[in-house]
Every structure is written in C-alpha cells, then in structure tokens.
Coordinates of C-alpha atoms in Angstrom, one line a residue:
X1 CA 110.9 109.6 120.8
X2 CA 113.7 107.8 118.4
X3 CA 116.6 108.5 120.7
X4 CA 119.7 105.8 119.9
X5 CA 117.8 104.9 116.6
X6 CA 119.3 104.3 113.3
X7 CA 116.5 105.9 110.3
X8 CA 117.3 105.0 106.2
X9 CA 115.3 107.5 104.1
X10 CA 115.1 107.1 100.3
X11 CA 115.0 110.3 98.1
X12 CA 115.9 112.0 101.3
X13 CA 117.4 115.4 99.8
X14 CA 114.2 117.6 99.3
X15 CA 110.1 117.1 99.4
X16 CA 108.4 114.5 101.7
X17 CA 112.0 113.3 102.3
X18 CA 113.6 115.7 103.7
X19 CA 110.8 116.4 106.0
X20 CA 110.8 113.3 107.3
X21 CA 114.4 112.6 107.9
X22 CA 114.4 116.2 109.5
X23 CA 111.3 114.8 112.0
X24 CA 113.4 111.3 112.7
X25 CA 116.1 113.9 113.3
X26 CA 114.6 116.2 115.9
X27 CA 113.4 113.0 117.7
X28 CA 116.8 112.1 118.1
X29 CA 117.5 109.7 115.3
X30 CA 120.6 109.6 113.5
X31 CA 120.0 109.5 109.4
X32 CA 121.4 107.6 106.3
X33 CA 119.6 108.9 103.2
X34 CA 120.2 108.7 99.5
X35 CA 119.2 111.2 96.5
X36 CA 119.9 111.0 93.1
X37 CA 121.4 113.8 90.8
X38 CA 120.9 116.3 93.7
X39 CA 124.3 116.8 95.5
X40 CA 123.5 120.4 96.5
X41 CA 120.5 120.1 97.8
X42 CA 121.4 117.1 99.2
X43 CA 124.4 119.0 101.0
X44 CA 121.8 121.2 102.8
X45 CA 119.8 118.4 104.2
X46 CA 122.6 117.2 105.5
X47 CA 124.0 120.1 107.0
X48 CA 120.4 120.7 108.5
X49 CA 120.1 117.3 110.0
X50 CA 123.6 117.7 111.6
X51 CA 122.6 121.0 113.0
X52 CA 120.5 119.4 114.9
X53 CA 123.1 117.2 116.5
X54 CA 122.4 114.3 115.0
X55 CA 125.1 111.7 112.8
X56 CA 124.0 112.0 109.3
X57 CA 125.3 110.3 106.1
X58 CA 124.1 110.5 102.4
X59 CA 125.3 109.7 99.5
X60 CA 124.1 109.4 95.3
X61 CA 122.1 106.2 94.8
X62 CA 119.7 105.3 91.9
X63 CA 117.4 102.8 93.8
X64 CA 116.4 101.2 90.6
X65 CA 119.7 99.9 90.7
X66 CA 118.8 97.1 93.4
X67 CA 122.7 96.1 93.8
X68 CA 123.5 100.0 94.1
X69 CA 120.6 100.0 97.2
X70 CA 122.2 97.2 98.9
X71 CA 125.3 98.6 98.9
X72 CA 124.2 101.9 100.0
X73 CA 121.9 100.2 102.8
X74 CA 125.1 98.0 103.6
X75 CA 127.3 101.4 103.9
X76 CA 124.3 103.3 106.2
X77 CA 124.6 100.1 108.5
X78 CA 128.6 100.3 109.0
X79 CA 128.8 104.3 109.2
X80 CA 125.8 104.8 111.8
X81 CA 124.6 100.9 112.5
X82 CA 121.8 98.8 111.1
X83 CA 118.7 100.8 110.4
X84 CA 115.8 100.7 112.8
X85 CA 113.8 102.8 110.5
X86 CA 113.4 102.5 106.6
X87 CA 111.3 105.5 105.3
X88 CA 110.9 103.8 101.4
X89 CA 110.2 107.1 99.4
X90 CA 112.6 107.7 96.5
X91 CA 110.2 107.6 93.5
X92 CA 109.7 109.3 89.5
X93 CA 107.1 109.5 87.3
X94 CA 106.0 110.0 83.5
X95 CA 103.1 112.0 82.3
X96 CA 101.3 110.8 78.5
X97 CA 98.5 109.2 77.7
X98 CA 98.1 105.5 78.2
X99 CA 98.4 104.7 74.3
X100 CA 101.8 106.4 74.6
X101 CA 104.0 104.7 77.0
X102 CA 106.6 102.8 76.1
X103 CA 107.6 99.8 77.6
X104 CA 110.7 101.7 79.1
X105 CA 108.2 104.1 80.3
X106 CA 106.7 101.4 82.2
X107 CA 109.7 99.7 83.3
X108 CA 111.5 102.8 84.5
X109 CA 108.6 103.9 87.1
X110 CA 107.8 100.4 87.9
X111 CA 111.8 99.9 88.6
X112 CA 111.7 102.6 91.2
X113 CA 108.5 102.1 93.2
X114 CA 107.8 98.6 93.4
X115 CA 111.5 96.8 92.6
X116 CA 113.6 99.9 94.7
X117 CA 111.3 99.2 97.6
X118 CA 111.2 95.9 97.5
X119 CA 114.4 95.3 97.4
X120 CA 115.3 98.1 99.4
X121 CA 113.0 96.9 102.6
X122 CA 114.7 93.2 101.7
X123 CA 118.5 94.8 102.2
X124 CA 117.7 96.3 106.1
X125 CA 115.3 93.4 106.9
X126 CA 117.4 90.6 108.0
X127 CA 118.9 93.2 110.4
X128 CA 115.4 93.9 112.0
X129 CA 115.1 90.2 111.9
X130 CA 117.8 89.5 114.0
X131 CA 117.2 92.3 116.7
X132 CA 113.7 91.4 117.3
X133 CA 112.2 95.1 116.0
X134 CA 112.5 97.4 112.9
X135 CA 109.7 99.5 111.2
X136 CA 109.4 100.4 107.1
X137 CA 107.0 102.5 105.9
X138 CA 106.3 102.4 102.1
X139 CA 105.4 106.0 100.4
X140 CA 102.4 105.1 98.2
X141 CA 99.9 107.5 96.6
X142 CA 96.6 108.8 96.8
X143 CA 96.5 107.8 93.1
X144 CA 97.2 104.1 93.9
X145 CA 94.0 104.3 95.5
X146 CA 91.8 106.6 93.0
X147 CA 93.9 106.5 90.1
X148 CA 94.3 109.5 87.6
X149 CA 94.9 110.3 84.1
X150 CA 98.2 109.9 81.7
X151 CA 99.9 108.5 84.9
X152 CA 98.9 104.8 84.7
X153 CA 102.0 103.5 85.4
X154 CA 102.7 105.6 88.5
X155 CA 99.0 104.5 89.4
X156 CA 100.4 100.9 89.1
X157 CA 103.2 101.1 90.7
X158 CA 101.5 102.9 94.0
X159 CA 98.6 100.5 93.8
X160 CA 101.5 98.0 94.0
X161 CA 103.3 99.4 96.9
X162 CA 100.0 99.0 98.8
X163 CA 99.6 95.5 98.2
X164 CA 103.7 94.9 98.7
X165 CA 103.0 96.9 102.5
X166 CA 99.7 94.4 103.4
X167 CA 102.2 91.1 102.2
X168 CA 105.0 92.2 104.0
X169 CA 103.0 92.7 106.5
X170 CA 101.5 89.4 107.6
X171 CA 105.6 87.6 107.1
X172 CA 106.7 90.7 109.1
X173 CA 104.7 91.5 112.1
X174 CA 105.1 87.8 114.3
X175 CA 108.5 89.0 114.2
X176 CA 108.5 92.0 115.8
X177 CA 108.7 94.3 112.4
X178 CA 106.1 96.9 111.3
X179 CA 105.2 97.6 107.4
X180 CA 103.0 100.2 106.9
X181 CA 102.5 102.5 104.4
X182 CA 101.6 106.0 103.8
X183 CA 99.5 107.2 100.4
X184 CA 99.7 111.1 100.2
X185 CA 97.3 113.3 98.6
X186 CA 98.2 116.5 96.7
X187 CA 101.5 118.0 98.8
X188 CA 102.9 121.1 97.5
X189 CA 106.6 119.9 96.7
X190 CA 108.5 120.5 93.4
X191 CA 107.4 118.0 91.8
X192 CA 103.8 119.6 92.1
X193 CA 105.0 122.7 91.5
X194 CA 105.8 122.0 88.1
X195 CA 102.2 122.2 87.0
X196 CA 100.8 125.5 86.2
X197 CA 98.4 127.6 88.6
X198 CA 94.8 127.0 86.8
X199 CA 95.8 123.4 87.4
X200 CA 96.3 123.9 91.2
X201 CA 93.3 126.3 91.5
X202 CA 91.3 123.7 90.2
X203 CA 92.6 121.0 92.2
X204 CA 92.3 122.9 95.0
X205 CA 89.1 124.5 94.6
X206 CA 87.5 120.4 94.9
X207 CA 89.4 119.5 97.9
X208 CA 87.2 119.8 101.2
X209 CA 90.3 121.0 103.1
X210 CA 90.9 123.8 100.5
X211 CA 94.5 123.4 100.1
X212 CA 97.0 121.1 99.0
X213 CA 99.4 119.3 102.0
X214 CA 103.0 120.4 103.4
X215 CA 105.7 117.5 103.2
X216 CA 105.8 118.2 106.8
X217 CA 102.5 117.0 107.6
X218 CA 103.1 113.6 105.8
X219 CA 106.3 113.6 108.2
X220 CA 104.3 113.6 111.1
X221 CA 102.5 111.1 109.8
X222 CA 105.5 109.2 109.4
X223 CA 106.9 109.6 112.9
X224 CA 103.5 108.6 114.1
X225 CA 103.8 105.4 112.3
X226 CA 108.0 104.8 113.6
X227 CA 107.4 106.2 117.2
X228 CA 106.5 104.6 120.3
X229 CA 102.4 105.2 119.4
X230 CA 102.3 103.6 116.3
X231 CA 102.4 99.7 117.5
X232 CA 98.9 98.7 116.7
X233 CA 99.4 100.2 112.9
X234 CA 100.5 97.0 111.0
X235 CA 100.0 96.5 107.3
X236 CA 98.2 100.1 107.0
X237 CA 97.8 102.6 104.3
X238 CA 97.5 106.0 106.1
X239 CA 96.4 108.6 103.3
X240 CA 96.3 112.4 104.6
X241 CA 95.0 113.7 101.0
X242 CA 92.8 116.7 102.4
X243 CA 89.3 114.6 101.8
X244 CA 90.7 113.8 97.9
X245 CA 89.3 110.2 98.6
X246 CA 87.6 109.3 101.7
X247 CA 87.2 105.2 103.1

C-alpha cells in the first residue's frame, strides 16, 4: 500500500507513534521518526521497524525547537529521501487548574502542538510541492473538540491543530497535498496510564464502546488517511473516541 514511500513520524518511539510508523512500515514504507528523552525505547522501535525490512532512521529532537525540526526533517530527506508522509504527533501536556497556569505552562504545550506542527508540516512541504503529491496528518484530540478540565491549554492547542489541518487544507489540496487530521479519544498508552484505576473505571464505564482505544487502531486510522483510499479525505478531523463525542 506505501511501497517506495518515504513516512516522517513525530514522537515516533512509543504510543500512537510507534504504532503508526510500525503500520507505514508493514505497508512497505521506509521511516524517519524523532523522540525526545527516549533513546531506549526509541532503539526498540527502530529495531522493530527494521525487522520488518524496512530503512529506518531516528534520532533525539525537541519539536518545539522549530530550527532543531527542520534540521531533523532536512536529515530524514537526505538519509531515506523527501518524505511522502508526515504523521505530526509529537505532543506534552500540563494538568492544574486554569487559575494556575503559568504563562510558560501555556507557552510550553502551545510550542509543541500548534508551532512543532506547523512548522514541522512547513519543513517537508515544499518537497510535496514540488513532486505534485504528499499527505500530513495532524494528531489532534478528542478534547479539542469537547474540551476537559485542568487541561485548557492542551484543549487550545488541539482545538488549534484542527483549525491549522482545515487552513492548510484549502492552500494544500489544488496542489496535489492532503492535510487531515486525526482527534483520538481515550487510547490506553502511557501517558493514560499514569492516572489511577477509579479514574479509568469511570471513564470507561460512560463510553458506549466500553473500553478505552489501542494506539493501533488510531494507526489504522492513519494508514487509511496516507493509503491509496484515503483521496476524497481533505481537510478532515477523523475522531475514533469509542462514542466519547458523537457529530
């Protein structure tokens, strides 16, 4: 399905991630991605991804660091060629109420989400420009949708992402490039794992489908959205979220 194609994840080393540059990778594309402060784990994606057959290349890059991204997008181009795929999903988060954020609370989240992908998606486009094709997909958020509690800058910043997709969008699609965007509901990763078991039974207990979401079912998502079926989605939020919101 992505034979001979070139796929850039952000915060590839573990969670939605690494299931999605895994996917790209068992459909035959070769994968750049970046993590940051994860070397190990970051070693055992790649290791997977190459077990697989396929060229893979990673390296330690803090997105917010827009100069840092376009170097790292710059080296993924000359080791493996210029992407064909950009899976945006490197992101962080703070949890306090709203009267306690900082501006540096702000800033940080904000820095990752909406700058990292902005300016990440700017550092491959020209590339897709110039070869007629390319596809990004934008990891957004359930919660950028519904919003949520002592989160209201990673709220923002997903609610952000979304509108940044749609924009991109409209400039991108007369040229043969695809934006689209992907808001995931509750997906049991680390992250969510970090939050104790009431919590979860809770959560989960309200949720039609009963459970919360495997990384690799927002990875299908995604190779349904870079693969040879997913022309007609342009500027689109796809949310699997187990019936969290429905529209």
């Amino acid at each position: 399905m992505l034979h001979g194609q070139i796929a850039l994840v952000t915060g590839g080393s573990r969670g939605i991630g690494r299931a999605t540059a895994l996917a790209f990778a068992r459909e035959g594309a070769d994968i750049a991605f970046c993590h940051l402060h994860d070397d190990a784990k970051a070693a055992e994606t790649a290791a997977e991804i190459a077990a697989l057959g396929r060229r893979v290349r990673q390296r330690a890059v803090d997105v917010a660091d827009i100069a840092a991204g376009r170097v790292f997008a710059d080296w993924a181009a000359a080791e493996l060629g210029p992407a064909d795929i950009l899976f945006n999903n490197a992101g962080s988060n703070v949890r306090k109420p709203f009267e306690d954020m900082t501006e540096a609370d702000f800033d940080g989240v904000m820095d990752v989400h909406v700058k990292g992908m902005f300016f990440m998606a700017q550092a491959v486009y020209p590339a897709m420009l110039a070869r007629g094709r390319g596809c990004i997909i934008n990891v957004a958020s359930q919660l950028g949708l519904k919003g949520g509690p002592n989160i209201a800058p990673y709220c923002t910043a997903k609610a952000g992402i979304i509108g940044f997709t749609r924009a991109l969008a409209w400039e991108a699609a007369p040229k043969g490039v695809r934006v689209n965007a992907i808001a995931p509901g509750p997906i049991d990763t680390d992250l969510v794992r970090r939050n104790s078991a009431e919590w979860r039974r809770a959560f989960e207990a309200r949720l039609p489908a009963g459970r919360f979401g495997t990384a690799e079912e927002i990875a299908a998502t995604a190779l349904l959205l870079a693969g040879p079926h997913g022309g007609f989605y342009v500027g689109a939020t796809l949310s699997p979220n187990g019936g969290d919101i429905m529209y």
